[in-house]
């Protein structure tokens, strides 16, 4: 790492030893220049991999299936409002994250930034809440993929399908980050093409252009059952929880930055892709789902079938193609392949960094010669077994329970990212640095960061207010049980470890800046090293001389 570590940061820095030349061979021999010296993972993701992950990587059954529950609860207008508001918050979060991650692309992403900018206890709380999100998302995806196959053939029991897919995904993760990146690239491309095809179908359907269609559909479902499906603001509030789960994952490119060859180029590029993801994928889906599927359709998530049906399925069947359920389920299955893969990847890398930093059991930090955190992958994948509550509750109820669990954690993690950004800028200013020194500049700071912080804290508290009237104890606990977990983890770790809350002038702004492997995205002012003559020179000037 370039620059010097301040003595203040050394106290809270990860406790594992610095990698030396003797340590390197244990991570893979000839290609060791591609290994991250701190975490042992391989820097094998290309720019196109990260860009496609940002655009469509984590999109899966949450959007395609879960939007049915959101539409049923709130109606088409609530769906648009929910996607729009959460989209603004997600955009704010990504601007904050882009500014910091481009500068510090090391392991742990915003978890390590929480340690650096705030307090190690704060980082522990953020890290475990973030892992909970991906454990819940993974369980939901296994729930959906197993339910689809039960719908196609019930000769194999639900738990049998789960075990088959659990083993397959575990094996694939062991192939390494290059295989993961390549698979995500092509699966994301298929998802984009599938959504484009559905949007074209929706336009033709609404215009009355389908063969045999009697009259135009237009905005019929906005009139009956109505834009809010009779639920008013209560429905809008419920949709926020669903939408937070749909958007969860936009921040995952920061986690993947450690395994990217050229983060100085790839991360800003991927951050810009998020804007188009919000506009095209999320807002486009919200509009066309509400246009082509009635909010009171019996075949949405509340349907009796354990094979969860999405608004796409309902719309195609209503349009007259009964066999369309198989086409949509096949498409959802493809998205599940990508979503399960991404969930295991992000969850395992979160555990990996926390293990290195003393925030999780040490054995989770071990990586093999391919740079795969084997034990972290196995533990993360094991949480997919939560999907087996499907057996006793049914797929629909299981989905709802897990969504509520992960929703509040998403808001808390996003609020933490905004808070970390505010602390970073305070330290940056306090230590005499200027905005011009930043390689990636967040739009509309400080308003953007404060908006993200306030909006997420507000939504974390109000997301479950619908459980208060009428009061249902089980639903209330499901909605709010994770809210006190954040402060409990924070204060418990702080009291036990007696961690230090950094002041602005104490925060280390120099260590952890990394050079791109291909010589791109190097900051001349950041990478000063001592020349043999005793003069100060820069790594970028050396690279230019070498080439």
Short mmCIF file of N, CA and C in Angstrom, two decimals, residues 59 77 92 103 138 146 229 240 251 311 351 392 409 543:
data_model
loop_
_atom_site.label_atom_id
_atom_site.label_comp_id
_atom_site.label_asym_id
_atom_site.label_seq_id
_atom_site.Cartn_x
_atom_site.Cartn_y
_atom_site.Cartn_z
N UNK A 59 -29.88 -8.48 -10.24
CA UNK A 59 -31.32 -8.55 -10.53
C UNK A 59 -31.75 -10.00 -10.64
N UNK A 77 -49.47 2.81 -8.87
CA UNK A 77 -48.91 4.11 -8.48
C UNK A 77 -47.92 3.95 -7.34
N UNK A 92 -28.06 8.30 -4.48
CA UNK A 92 -27.30 9.06 -3.50
C UNK A 92 -26.21 8.20 -2.86
N UNK A 103 -11.08 5.84 -4.40
CA UNK A 103 -9.88 6.23 -3.69
C UNK A 103 -9.29 5.09 -2.87
N UNK A 138 -30.16 -14.59 -0.34
CA UNK A 138 -29.80 -15.92 -0.83
C UNK A 138 -30.90 -16.93 -0.52
N UNK A 146 -36.22 -23.34 -6.14
CA UNK A 146 -36.75 -24.65 -5.77
C UNK A 146 -38.24 -24.74 -6.07
N UNK A 229 -54.78 0.54 -5.40
CA UNK A 229 -55.47 -0.71 -5.05
C UNK A 229 -56.25 -0.59 -3.73
N UNK A 240 -42.25 0.27 0.12
CA UNK A 240 -40.88 0.69 0.38
C UNK A 240 -40.02 -0.48 0.84
N UNK A 251 -24.91 -1.51 -4.25
CA UNK A 251 -23.65 -1.15 -3.59
C UNK A 251 -22.62 -2.27 -3.67
N UNK A 311 -45.69 -10.68 -11.92
CA UNK A 311 -46.61 -9.92 -12.78
C UNK A 311 -46.44 -10.25 -14.25
N UNK A 351 -17.78 -11.79 4.78
CA UNK A 351 -17.24 -12.59 5.88
C UNK A 351 -15.71 -12.63 5.84
N UNK A 392 -43.03 -25.59 5.43
CA UNK A 392 -44.10 -25.47 6.43
C UNK A 392 -45.02 -24.27 6.20
N UNK A 409 -32.38 -3.98 7.42
CA UNK A 409 -30.91 -4.01 7.37
C UNK A 409 -30.38 -3.22 6.18
N UNK A 543 5.95 4.77 -14.08
CA UNK A 543 5.26 3.97 -15.08
C UNK A 543 5.43 4.57 -16.47
#
